[in-house]
GROMACS .gro file of C-alpha atoms in nm:
model
   60
    1UNK     CA    1   2.595  -0.196  -0.006
    2UNK     CA    2   2.265  -0.379   0.100
    3UNK     CA    3   2.221  -0.420   0.494
    4UNK     CA    4   2.252  -0.776   0.637
    5UNK     CA    5   1.958  -0.978   0.627
    6UNK     CA    6   1.957  -1.051   0.999
    7UNK     CA    7   1.959  -0.696   1.067
    8UNK     CA    8   1.665  -0.627   0.839
    9UNK     CA    9   1.459  -0.889   1.021
   10UNK     CA   10   1.489  -0.705   1.347
   11UNK     CA   11   1.434  -0.356   1.236
   12UNK     CA   12   1.101  -0.197   1.207
   13UNK     CA   13   0.958   0.152   1.157
   14UNK     CA   14   0.963   0.338   1.477
   15UNK     CA   15   0.629   0.504   1.407
   16UNK     CA   16   0.405   0.224   1.305
   17UNK     CA   17   0.630  -0.088   1.363
   18UNK     CA   18   0.588  -0.217   1.005
   19UNK     CA   19   0.878  -0.396   0.835
   20UNK     CA   20   1.128  -0.186   0.640
   21UNK     CA   21   1.216  -0.218   0.269
   22UNK     CA   22   1.583  -0.218   0.198
   23UNK     CA   23   1.687   0.047  -0.046
   24UNK     CA   24   2.032   0.094   0.087
   25UNK     CA   25   2.206  -0.011  -0.238
   26UNK     CA   26   2.043   0.279  -0.440
   27UNK     CA   27   2.223   0.604  -0.502
   28UNK     CA   28   2.041   0.771  -0.194
   29UNK     CA   29   2.050   0.480   0.051
   30UNK     CA   30   1.731   0.446   0.271
   31UNK     CA   31   1.496   0.210   0.440
   32UNK     CA   32   1.128   0.241   0.337
   33UNK     CA   33   0.846   0.174   0.588
   34UNK     CA   34   0.614  -0.070   0.430
   35UNK     CA   35   0.306   0.040   0.624
   36UNK     CA   36   0.008   0.165   0.433
   37UNK     CA   37  -0.060   0.470   0.632
   38UNK     CA   38   0.306   0.564   0.708
   39UNK     CA   39   0.548   0.506   0.422
   40UNK     CA   40   0.838   0.717   0.587
   41UNK     CA   41   1.178   0.686   0.444
   42UNK     CA   42   1.475   0.649   0.681
   43UNK     CA   43   1.829   0.746   0.559
   44UNK     CA   44   2.116   0.503   0.575
   45UNK     CA   45   2.453   0.688   0.637
   46UNK     CA   46   2.774   0.492   0.637
   47UNK     CA   47   2.598   0.173   0.641
   48UNK     CA   48   2.409   0.271   0.952
   49UNK     CA   49   2.027   0.312   0.953
   50UNK     CA   50   1.915   0.641   1.113
   51UNK     CA   51   1.571   0.534   1.237
   52UNK     CA   52   1.497   0.879   1.387
   53UNK     CA   53   1.145   1.020   1.275
   54UNK     CA   54   1.293   1.375   1.271
   55UNK     CA   55   1.538   1.254   1.000
   56UNK     CA   56   1.285   1.069   0.801
   57UNK     CA   57   1.110   1.193   0.480
   58UNK     CA   58   0.775   1.122   0.302
   59UNK     CA   59   0.851   0.954  -0.042
   60UNK     CA   60   0.683   1.132  -0.320
   0.00000   0.00000   0.00000
């Protein structure tokens, strides 16, 4: 289930503060940083974004 648009407007990457791309409707729900030098992917668990750098992964 995609996240609410209002929530996505206020969320940002905790590393570079770039907006996040919502991929929470995918099989592996996550939010992807849109920053050119960052690109971290943050998991979404039970419709709750986990914006912890230790939990993030680098997309391939």
